[in-house]
Structures are given as C-alpha cells and as structure tokens.
Coordinates of C-alpha atoms and ligand atoms in Angstrom, one line a residue:
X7 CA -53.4 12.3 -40.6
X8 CA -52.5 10.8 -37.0
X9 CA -52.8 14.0 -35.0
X10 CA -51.2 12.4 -31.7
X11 CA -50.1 9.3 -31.9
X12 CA -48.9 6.3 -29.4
X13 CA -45.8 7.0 -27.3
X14 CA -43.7 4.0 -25.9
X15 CA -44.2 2.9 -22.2
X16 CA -41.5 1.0 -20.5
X17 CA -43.6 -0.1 -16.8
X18 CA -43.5 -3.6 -14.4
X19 CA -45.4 -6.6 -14.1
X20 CA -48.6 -6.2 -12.9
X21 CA -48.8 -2.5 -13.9
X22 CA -52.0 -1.1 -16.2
X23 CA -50.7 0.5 -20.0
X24 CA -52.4 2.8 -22.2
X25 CA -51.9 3.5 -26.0
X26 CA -54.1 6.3 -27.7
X27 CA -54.0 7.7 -30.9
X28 CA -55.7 10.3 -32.1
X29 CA -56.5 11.2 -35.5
X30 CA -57.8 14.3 -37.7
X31 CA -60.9 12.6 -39.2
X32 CA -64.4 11.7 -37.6
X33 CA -65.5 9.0 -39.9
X34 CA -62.6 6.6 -39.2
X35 CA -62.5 3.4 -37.3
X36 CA -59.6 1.5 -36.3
X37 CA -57.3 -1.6 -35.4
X38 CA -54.6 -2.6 -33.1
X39 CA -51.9 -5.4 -34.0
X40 CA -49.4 -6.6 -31.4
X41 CA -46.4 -6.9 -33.6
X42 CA -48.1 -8.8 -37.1
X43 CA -50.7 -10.0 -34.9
X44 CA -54.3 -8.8 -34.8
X45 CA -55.7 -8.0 -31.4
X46 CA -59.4 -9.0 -30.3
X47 CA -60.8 -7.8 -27.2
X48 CA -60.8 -10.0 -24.4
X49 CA -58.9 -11.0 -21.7
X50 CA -56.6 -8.1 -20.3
X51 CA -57.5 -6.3 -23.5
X52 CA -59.9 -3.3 -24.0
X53 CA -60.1 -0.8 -27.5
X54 CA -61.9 2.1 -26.8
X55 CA -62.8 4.8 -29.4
X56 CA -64.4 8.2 -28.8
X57 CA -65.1 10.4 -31.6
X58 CA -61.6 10.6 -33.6
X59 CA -59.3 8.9 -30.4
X60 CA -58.3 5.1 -29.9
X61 CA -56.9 3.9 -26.9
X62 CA -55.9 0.3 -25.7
X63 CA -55.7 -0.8 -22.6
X64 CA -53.8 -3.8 -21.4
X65 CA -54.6 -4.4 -17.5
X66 CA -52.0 -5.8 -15.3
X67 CA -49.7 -5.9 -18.1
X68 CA -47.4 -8.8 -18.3
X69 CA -43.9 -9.9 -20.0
X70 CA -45.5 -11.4 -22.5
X71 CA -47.0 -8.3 -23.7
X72 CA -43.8 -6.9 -24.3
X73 CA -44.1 -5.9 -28.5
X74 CA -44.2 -3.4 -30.9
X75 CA -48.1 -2.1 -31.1
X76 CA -49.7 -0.6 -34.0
X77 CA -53.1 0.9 -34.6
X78 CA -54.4 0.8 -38.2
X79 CA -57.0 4.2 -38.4
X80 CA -58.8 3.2 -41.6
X81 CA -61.3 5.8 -43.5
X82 CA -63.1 5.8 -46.6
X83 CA -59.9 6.4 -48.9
X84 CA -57.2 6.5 -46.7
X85 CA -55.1 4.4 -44.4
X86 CA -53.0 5.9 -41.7
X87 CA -50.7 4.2 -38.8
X88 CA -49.0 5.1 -35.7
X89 CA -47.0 2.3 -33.4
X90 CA -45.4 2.3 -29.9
X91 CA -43.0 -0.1 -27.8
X92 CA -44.1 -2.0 -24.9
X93 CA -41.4 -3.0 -22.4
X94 CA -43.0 -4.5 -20.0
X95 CA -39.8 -5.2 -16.9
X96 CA -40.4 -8.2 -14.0
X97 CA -39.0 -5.8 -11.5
X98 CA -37.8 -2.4 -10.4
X99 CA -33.9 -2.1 -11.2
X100 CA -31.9 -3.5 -8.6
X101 CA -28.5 -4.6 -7.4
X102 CA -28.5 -8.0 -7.8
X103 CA -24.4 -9.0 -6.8
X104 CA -23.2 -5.7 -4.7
X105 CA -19.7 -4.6 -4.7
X106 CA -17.6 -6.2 -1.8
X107 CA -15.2 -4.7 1.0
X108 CA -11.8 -5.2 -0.3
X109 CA -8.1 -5.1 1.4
X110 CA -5.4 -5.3 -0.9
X111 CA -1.6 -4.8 -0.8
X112 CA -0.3 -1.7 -2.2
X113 CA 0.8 -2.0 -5.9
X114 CA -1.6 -4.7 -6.4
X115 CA -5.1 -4.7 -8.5
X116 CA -8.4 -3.9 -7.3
X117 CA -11.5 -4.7 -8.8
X118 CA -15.0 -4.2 -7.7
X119 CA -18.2 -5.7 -9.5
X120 CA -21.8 -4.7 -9.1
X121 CA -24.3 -6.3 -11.1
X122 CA -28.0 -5.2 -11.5
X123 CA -31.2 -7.0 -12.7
X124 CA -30.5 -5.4 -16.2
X125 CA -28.8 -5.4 -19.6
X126 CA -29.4 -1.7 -20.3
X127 CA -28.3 -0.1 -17.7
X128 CA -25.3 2.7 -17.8
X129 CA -23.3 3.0 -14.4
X130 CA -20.1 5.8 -12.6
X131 CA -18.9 5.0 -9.9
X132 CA -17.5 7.7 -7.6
X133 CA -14.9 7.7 -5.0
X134 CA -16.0 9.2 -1.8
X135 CA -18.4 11.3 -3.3
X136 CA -16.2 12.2 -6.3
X137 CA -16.8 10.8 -9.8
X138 CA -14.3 9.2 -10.9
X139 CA -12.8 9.0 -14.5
X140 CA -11.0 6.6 -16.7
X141 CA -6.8 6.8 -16.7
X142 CA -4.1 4.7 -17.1
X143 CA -4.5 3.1 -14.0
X144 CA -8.5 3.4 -13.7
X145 CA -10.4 1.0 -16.5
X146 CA -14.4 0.6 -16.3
X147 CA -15.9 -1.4 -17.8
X148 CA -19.4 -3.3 -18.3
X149 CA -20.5 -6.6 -19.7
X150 CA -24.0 -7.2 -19.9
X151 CA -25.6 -6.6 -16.4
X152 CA -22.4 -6.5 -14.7
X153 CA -19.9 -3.1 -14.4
X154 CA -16.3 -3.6 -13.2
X155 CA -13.9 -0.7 -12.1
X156 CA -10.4 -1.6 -12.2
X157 CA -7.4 0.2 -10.1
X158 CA -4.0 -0.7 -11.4
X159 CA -0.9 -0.7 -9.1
X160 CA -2.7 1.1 -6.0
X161 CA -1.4 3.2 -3.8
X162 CA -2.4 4.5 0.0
X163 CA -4.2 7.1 -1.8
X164 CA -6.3 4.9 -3.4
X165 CA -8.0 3.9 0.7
X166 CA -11.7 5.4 0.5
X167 CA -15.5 4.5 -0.3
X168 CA -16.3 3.5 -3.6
X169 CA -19.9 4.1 -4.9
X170 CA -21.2 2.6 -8.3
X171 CA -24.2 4.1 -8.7
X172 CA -26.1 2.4 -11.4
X173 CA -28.7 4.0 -14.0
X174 CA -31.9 2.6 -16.2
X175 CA -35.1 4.8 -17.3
X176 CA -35.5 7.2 -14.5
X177 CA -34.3 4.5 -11.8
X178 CA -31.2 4.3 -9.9
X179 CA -29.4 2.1 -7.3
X180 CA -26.5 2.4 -5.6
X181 CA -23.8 -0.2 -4.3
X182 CA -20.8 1.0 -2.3
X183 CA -17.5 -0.5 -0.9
X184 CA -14.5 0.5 1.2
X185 CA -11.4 -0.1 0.2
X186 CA -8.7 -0.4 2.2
X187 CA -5.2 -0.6 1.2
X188 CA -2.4 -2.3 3.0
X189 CA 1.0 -1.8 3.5
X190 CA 3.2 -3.7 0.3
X191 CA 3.1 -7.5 0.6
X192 CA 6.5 -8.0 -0.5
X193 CA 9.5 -5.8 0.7
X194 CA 10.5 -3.6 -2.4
X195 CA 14.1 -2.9 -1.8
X196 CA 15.6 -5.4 0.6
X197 CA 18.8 -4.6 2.8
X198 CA 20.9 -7.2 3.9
X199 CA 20.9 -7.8 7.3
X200 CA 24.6 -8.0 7.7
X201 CA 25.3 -4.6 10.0
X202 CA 28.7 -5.9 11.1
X203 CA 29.9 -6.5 7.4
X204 CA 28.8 -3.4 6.6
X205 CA 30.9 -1.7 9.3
X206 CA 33.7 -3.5 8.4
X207 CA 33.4 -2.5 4.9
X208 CA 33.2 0.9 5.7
X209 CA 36.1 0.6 8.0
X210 CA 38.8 -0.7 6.4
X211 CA 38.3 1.2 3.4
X212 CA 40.7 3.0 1.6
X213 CA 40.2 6.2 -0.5
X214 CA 42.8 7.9 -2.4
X215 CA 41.9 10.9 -0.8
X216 CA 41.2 11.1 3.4
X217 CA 39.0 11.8 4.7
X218 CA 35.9 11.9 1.9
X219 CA 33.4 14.6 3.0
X220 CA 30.3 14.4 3.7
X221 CA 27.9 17.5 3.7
X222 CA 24.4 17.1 5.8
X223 CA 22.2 19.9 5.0
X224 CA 18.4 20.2 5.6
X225 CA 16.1 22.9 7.7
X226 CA 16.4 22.8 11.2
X227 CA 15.5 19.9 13.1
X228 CA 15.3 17.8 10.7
X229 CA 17.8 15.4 12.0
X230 CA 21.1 16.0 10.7
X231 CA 23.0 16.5 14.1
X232 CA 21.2 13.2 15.1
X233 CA 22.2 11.1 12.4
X234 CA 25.3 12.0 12.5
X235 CA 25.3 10.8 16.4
X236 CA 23.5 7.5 15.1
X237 CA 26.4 6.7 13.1
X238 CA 28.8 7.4 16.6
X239 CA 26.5 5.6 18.3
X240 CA 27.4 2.5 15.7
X241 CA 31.1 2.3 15.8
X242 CA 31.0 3.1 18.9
X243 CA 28.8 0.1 20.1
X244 CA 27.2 2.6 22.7
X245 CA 25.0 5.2 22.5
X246 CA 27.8 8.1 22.7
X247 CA 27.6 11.1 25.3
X248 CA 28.1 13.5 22.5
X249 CA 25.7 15.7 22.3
X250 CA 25.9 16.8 18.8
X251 CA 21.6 16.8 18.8
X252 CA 19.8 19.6 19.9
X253 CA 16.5 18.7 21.5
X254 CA 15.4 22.3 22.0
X255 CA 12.6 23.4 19.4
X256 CA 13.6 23.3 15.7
X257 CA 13.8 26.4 14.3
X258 CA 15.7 28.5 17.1
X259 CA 18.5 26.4 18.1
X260 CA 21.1 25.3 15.2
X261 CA 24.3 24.7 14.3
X262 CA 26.1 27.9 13.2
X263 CA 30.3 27.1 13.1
X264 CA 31.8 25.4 10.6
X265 CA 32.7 21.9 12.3
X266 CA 33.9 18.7 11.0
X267 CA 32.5 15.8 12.7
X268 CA 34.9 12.8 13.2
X269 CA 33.9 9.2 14.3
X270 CA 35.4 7.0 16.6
X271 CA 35.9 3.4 16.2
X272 CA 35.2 1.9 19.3
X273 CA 38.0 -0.5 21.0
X274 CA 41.0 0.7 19.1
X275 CA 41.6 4.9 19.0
X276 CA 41.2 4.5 15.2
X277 CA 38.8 6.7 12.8
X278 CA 36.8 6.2 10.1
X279 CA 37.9 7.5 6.4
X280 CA 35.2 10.0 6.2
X281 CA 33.7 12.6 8.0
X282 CA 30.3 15.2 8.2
X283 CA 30.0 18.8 8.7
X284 CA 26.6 20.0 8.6
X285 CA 24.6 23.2 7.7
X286 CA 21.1 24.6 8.2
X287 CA 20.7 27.0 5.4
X288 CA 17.1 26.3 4.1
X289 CA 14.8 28.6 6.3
X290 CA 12.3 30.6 4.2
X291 CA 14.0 34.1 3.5
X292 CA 17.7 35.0 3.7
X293 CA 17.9 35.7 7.4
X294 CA 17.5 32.3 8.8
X295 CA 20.6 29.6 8.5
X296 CA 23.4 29.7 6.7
X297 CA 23.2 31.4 3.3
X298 CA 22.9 29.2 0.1
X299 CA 26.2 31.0 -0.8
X300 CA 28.4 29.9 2.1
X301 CA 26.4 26.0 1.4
X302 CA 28.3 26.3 -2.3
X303 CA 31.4 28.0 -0.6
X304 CA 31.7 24.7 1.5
X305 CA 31.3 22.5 -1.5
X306 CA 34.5 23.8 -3.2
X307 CA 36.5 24.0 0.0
X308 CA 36.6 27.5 0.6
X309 CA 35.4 27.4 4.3
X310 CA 38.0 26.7 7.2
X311 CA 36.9 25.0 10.2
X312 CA 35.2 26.9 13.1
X313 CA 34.3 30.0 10.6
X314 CA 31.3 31.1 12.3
X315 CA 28.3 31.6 9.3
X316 CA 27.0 34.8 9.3
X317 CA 23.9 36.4 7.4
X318 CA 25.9 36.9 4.1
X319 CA 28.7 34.6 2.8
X320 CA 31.8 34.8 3.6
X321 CA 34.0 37.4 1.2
X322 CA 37.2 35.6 -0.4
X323 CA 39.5 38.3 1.7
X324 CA 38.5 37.0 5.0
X325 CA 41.0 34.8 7.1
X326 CA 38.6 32.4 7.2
X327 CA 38.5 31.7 3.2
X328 CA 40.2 29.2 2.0
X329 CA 41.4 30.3 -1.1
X330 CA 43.5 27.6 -2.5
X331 CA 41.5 24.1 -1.3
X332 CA 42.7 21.1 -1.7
X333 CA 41.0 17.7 -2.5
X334 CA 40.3 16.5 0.6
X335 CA 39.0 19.9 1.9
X336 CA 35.8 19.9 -1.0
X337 CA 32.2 18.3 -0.1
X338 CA 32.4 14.4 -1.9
X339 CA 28.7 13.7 -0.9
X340 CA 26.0 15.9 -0.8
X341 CA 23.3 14.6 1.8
X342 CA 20.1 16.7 1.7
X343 CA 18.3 15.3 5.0
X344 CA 14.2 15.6 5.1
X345 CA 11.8 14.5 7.7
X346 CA 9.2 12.4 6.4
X347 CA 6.4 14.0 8.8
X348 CA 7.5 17.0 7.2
X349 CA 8.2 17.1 3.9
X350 CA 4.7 18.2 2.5
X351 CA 4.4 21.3 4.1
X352 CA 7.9 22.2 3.1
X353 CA 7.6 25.8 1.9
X354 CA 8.3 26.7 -2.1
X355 CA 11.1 29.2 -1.5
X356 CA 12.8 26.0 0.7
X357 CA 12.7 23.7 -2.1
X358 CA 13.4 26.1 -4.6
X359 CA 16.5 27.1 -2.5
X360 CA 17.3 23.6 -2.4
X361 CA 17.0 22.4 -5.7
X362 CA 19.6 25.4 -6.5
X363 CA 22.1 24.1 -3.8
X364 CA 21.7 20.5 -5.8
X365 CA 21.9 22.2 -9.1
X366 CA 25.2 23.6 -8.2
X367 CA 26.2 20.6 -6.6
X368 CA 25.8 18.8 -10.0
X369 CA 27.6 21.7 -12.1
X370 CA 30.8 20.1 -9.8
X371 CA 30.2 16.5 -10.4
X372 CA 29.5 15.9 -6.2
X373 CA 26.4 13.3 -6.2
X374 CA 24.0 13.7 -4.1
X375 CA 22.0 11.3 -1.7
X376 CA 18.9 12.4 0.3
X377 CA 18.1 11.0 4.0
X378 CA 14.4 10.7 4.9
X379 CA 14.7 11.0 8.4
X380 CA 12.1 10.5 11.5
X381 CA 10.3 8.0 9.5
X382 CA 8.5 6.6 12.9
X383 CA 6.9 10.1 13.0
X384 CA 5.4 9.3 9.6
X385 CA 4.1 5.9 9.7
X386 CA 3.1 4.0 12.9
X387 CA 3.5 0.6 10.9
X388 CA 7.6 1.6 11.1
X389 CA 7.4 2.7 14.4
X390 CA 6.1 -0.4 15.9
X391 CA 8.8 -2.5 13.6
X392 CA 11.4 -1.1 12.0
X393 CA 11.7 -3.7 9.7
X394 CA 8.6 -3.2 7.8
X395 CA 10.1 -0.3 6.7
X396 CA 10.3 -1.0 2.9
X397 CA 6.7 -2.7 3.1
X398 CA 5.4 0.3 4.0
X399 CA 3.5 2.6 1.4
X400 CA 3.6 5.5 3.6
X401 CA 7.2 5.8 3.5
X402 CA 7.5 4.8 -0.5
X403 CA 5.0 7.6 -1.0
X404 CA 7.2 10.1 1.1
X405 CA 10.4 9.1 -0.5
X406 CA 8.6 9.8 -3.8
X407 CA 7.6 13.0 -2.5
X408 CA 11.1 14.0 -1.9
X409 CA 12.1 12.3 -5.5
X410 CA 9.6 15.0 -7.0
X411 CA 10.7 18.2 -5.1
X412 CA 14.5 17.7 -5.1
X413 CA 14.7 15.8 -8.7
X414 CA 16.6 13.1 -7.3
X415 CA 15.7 9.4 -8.3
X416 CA 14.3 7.2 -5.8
X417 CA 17.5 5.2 -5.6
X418 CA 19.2 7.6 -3.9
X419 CA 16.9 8.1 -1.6
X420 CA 17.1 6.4 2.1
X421 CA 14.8 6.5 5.0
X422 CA 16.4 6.3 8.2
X423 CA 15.8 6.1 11.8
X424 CA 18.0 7.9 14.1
X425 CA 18.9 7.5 17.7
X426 CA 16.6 9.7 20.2
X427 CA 14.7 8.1 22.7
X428 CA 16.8 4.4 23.2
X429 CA 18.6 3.6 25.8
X430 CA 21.2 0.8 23.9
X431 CA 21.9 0.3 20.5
X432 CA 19.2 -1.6 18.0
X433 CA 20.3 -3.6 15.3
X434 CA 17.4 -2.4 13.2
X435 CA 18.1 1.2 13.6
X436 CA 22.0 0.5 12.5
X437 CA 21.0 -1.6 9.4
X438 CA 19.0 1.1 8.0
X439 CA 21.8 4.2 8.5
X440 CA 24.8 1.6 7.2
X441 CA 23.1 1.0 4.4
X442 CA 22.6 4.6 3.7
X443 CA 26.0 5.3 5.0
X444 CA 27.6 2.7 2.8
X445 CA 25.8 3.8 -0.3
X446 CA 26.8 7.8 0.3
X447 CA 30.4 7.2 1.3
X448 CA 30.8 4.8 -2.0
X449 CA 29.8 7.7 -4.3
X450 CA 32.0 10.2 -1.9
X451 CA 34.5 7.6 -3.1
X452 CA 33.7 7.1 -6.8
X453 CA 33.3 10.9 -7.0
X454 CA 37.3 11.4 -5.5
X455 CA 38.6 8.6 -8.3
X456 CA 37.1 10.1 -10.9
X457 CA 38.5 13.9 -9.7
X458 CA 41.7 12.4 -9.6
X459 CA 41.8 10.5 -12.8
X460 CA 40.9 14.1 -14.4
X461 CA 43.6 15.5 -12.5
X462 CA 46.4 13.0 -14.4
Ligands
GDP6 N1 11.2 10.5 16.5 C1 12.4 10.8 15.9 N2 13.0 11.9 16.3 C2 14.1 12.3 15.8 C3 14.8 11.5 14.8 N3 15.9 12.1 14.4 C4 16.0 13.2 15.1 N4 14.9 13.3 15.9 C5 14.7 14.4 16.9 O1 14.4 15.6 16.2 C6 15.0 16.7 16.8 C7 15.9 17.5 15.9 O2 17.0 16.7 15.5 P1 18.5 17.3 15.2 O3 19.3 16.1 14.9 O4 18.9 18.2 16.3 O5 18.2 18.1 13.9 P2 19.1 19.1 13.1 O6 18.7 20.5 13.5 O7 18.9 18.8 11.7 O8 20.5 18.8 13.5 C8 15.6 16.2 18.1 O9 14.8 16.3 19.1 C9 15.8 14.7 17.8 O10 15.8 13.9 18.9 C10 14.1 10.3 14.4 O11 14.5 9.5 13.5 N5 12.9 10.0 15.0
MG7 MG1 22.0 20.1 14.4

C-alpha cells in the first residue's frame, strides 16, 4: 500500500522539484516513469531510496520536464503506484499588456484589457477599491490570457480607478487605470437657435381662453421670482428694473400674496397671452410657505389676487375665495422649478409634498413641466458656455434626478439659466428659457382646448 504518495508541484525554470513516495513495505524497490517513459539516473536526475521511501529529484527543473510522473514500488507479489504533475512555468505571473488610461464621452463604451503571461489565470476587477459585478451594462469577460471589462452607455458616475487584479496558484498582479468620462460628444436634445422666432410665436398667439396661467412653485430660492424676470428681461430687450427676485438668503425672504405676474412687450404697450403667479409652499413641515392646500386652491381658481397666504388654507367663506372660478382664473401649466445644485439634498417630506401637489395636479388634467434652474451652479462646463448645456452629463444626470423624485419624464423637463449677475441681455440665456417657455405655454394651451371642447 502507498502510505504517502507524490503530490503535484507547479514551480519556475530553474527551480529544484522533489517527488517521494512512501510505501508500507521494507522489501520493495522501485521505478519512476516520466509519463510512459522510464527514467535513468543522470543528468538533472537523482532516485533516492531509504528504507520504504522514494524520492526524485529533478535539479534546476526545466519546461521540458513538465509531465505526469509515476513511481512503480514493486515487491515480491505485489505492485503498487502513485503519480504526480509537474508544471514546470518559464516565469512568475505577470502583466504582460496593462490596462490603459481611458477618456470617453458619456453614453459611449469603455473597455479595458489586461493580459498576463498565462492561460489559467481567473481575474475581478474592482472599481476604486470596490469589486465590481456583472449587470446589464457591466460584461467581463476572458479569452485565453487576456480579461476584458466592458461598461455599456457610461455615465459621470462611471469616472474612477479601475483595478483588475489578476489571480494564478498563490500569485497575483495587479493592473489599474483611470477612467475618465467626458461631457456627451454629441448634443442630445438640440434647440433651435431661433430666439426671435420663438418670441414671435409666443407673441402673436392666440388662445381661446386669455390669459393661460402659469403656476411656478418650488422651495425658496430656487429661482422662480428670477425666471420669471428672465422672461421680462426677454420681451423686454433689457434687463427690466423689476425686482420681482429676492437676493436675500433663501429660506427667510419669499413671496407670500397672491400676485399675477404680467409681461411687457417691449416697443408697443402690448402683453403677452399668458401670465405666472408663483408660490413657495414646499419647506419641510406645515409652517413654512404656502400650504399644499392653498397650492391646489390656486389650481382650481379659488384664490383672488393679493390674498395674502397664511399658515392654513384659505376657508371657502373668506372674501378672498373665489367660489365660482372661471376658465381663465384656473392654473393651465404647472411649473415645479428645482435648482440643479440642489436637488439631491432635497428633503423626503419636500418631495413627498410635491409629488402630492403633481398628483392632484393630474387628477385635473393641468400638465406639468419642471424648470431645472441655476444649472451654472451645477456644472462649470455650462457655466463657462451655456451652449454646452445639453452635452453636458452633469446636467442629464440632474434632470434625471428630478425625473425620478417628481415622476415626470425627462421630456418635460428643462434646464434653464436665469438672469442674476449680467449686465445686458445673452442670446444663450434667452434660447434656453424660450424654449422652455414655448414648450409650457403650448401645453397651457392644449390643456384650455381640450377643457373647452369638454365644455360643448
Ligand atoms: N447662479 C444663478 N443664480 C440664480 C439663478 N436663478 C436665480 N438665482 C439666484 O438665486 C437666488 C434666489 O432666486 P429667486 O428667484 O428669488 O428664488 P425664488 O425664491 O424661487 O423666487 C437669487 O439670489 C437669484 O439671483 C441662476 O440661474 N443661476
Ligand atoms: Mg420669489
């Protein structure tokens, strides 16, 4: 009976083996084979026996004693045999092609490659020090010596140090990369440049009920008062003296009467066929803004002008409530207005509070658009150019944000600069609100048609 027998060794080049066998007989002698092959001593070969053990030696093994060996422990009336692999490697496991630094446009493909000096090697491949596992959008894969992660349609989150960290025996090696992922190659939604078409459009046009009503609501300071200025400042051709923004500290300062806002067209004493009122009514807790009540109050017309908000809606005796409202006096738009620097640390109770507001909003048919605002203070690629504002994956990431915590598709969703710090009026600043302004007052309009062809 073999009492121990030969275990496989995988070593290097150049590196001494040793095969023993031991048996549970004294009288026995024994032979090794290299694969069929008999083995003789002599060269790099030594057989050594003492009492019942065998052991072969191969000095400074080489590849070419890579085999299956076998030794043959004969005695007087019985044979046994045990056998071992040899794998003898040229070198230590190494990266042979490391992973490359890669830029890529958001939305495109990434893949990194790492090969090593072996075929049997297993590999991960972490992400800034996180292992990293296999989705929709994250394939690995290897062939042969080589291991490939892919990363489908990537996005700014995707930017970070990629490790693949390569596995063989008890060896490892490493190869890492950064990736870094740029803004979007191509623009993916394009505006038309054609700001005074677009004013002219809005102008001259002619709904069946006047004026369509636009309702702006958001937390404080989130740019309602200053968009609605923008849009002055557009037909005006100037940046207007009204001071409808307040540039004291968010939070403290807001609009509390119910006002309509009306916009001047500049050169004639003409205005346009819609207007805004706003309302802050989104502050955590009850006691801040005006309360989600008084927000659905104004969607069905039942606030007059100048009705100061108070902490609880207005009751339907007060002189203020409009009990009978007429077309024109109902909310045809509802604009939810966001900061992009702000909108991840928006508080649940807000968006909860929010997502009611909408939910009611749809009960009544009124669509709904929302206004990413401040997007310089979110991405400095947008600051420095404003028209780089749909290759920017900041922005698409923020506006997908907002899709996710108010349930509105991304096609409703605009980013916009306002008017704050410039001193004339930028063509790039108007394009981006006319387009958004165009797009809101069209489903003010659709949403009034349709009302009235219910009404007949
Ligand atoms: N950087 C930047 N600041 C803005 C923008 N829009 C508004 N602001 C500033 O944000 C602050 C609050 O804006 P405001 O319109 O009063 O917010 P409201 O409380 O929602 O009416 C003001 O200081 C504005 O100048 C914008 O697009 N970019
Ligand atoms: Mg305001």
């Amino acid at each position: 009976m073999v009492s121990r027998t030969c275990r496989d060794v995988k070593t290097y080049e150049g590196q001494d083996i040793i095969l023993t066998c031991e048996v549970n007989r004294k009288d026995v002698t024994a032979e090794w084979k290299k694969d069929v092959q008999l083995l003789a001593e002599g060269g790099n070969i030594i057989m050594e026996q003492q009492g019942n053990e065998f052991t072969l030696k191969i000095n400074q093994a080489q590849k070419s004693d890579n085999g299956v060996y076998s030794c043959l422990v004969k005695s007087q009336n019985e044979n046994v045999k045990c056998s071992a692999h040899v794998l003898v490697r040229e070198d230590k496991l190494m990266v042979s092609r490391p992973c490359k630094d890669v830029k890529v446009y958001g939305g495109q493909e990434v893949i990194l490659t790492c090969e090593v000096n072996r075929e049997d090697a297993t590999a991960e491949w972490k992400k800034d020090g996180q292992l990293l596992t296999e989705s929709r959008d994250v394939v690995m894969e290897q062939r042969g010596k080589e291991f490939t992660l892919k990363i489908k349609h990537v996005q700014k989150s995707d930017d970070g140090l990629y490790t693949c960290l390569v596995k063989s025996d008890n060896e490892e090696v490493k190869s890492s990369v950064e990736v870094s992922v740029q803004e979007f190659e191509k623009e993916w939604r394009s505006i038309k440049l054609e700001t005074e078409k677009m004013q002219t459009e809005l102008c001259q046009l002619k709904p069946k009920v006047e004026p369509l009503r636009i309702l702006l609501y958001g937390p404080a300071g989130s740019g309602k008062s200053s968009f609605i200025t923008s849009v002055a400042n557009i037909f005006k051709q100037r940046l207007t003296s009204e001071a409808l923004a307040d540039a004291v500290c968010a939070g403290t300062s807001f609009t509390m009467k119910h006002k309509t806002h009306k916009i001047e067209v500049s050169g004639n004493s003409e205005i346009l066929p819609f207007v805004f009122n706003d309302v802050m009514g989104l502050e955590g807790g009850e006691s801040k803004g005006v309360h989600p009540g008084d927000i659905i109050n104004i969607l069905k017309g039942h606030i007059k002008e100048n009705y100061e908000f108070h902490k609880f809606p207005l009751g339907d005796e007060d002189e203020f409530y409009n009990r009978s409202p007429s077309l024109s006096d109902k909310v045809h738009c509802l604009v939810c207005v966001l900061p992009a620097d702000q909108i991840s640390f928006i508080k649940d109770d807000v968006t909860k509070k929010m997502r009611e507001i909408r939910e009611r909003a749809s009960e009544m048919g009124i669509p709904q658009v929302v206004m990413v605002t401040k997007v310089d203070c979110a991405c400095p690629v947008v600051k420095s150019d404003l028209r780089k504002m749909y290759h920017s994956m900041t922005i698409k990431e923020k506006m997908q944000e907002c899709s996710n915590k108010l349930g509105v598709t991304m096609n409703y969703i605009f980013p916009v600069k306002s008017y704050h710090e410039e001193k004339d009026v930028v063509p790039e600043i108007d394009v981006l609100i006319l387009d958004a302004l165009l797009k809101t007052v069209n489903l003010a309009n659709d949403f009034v048609n349709k009302d009235q062809k219910s009404l007949h």
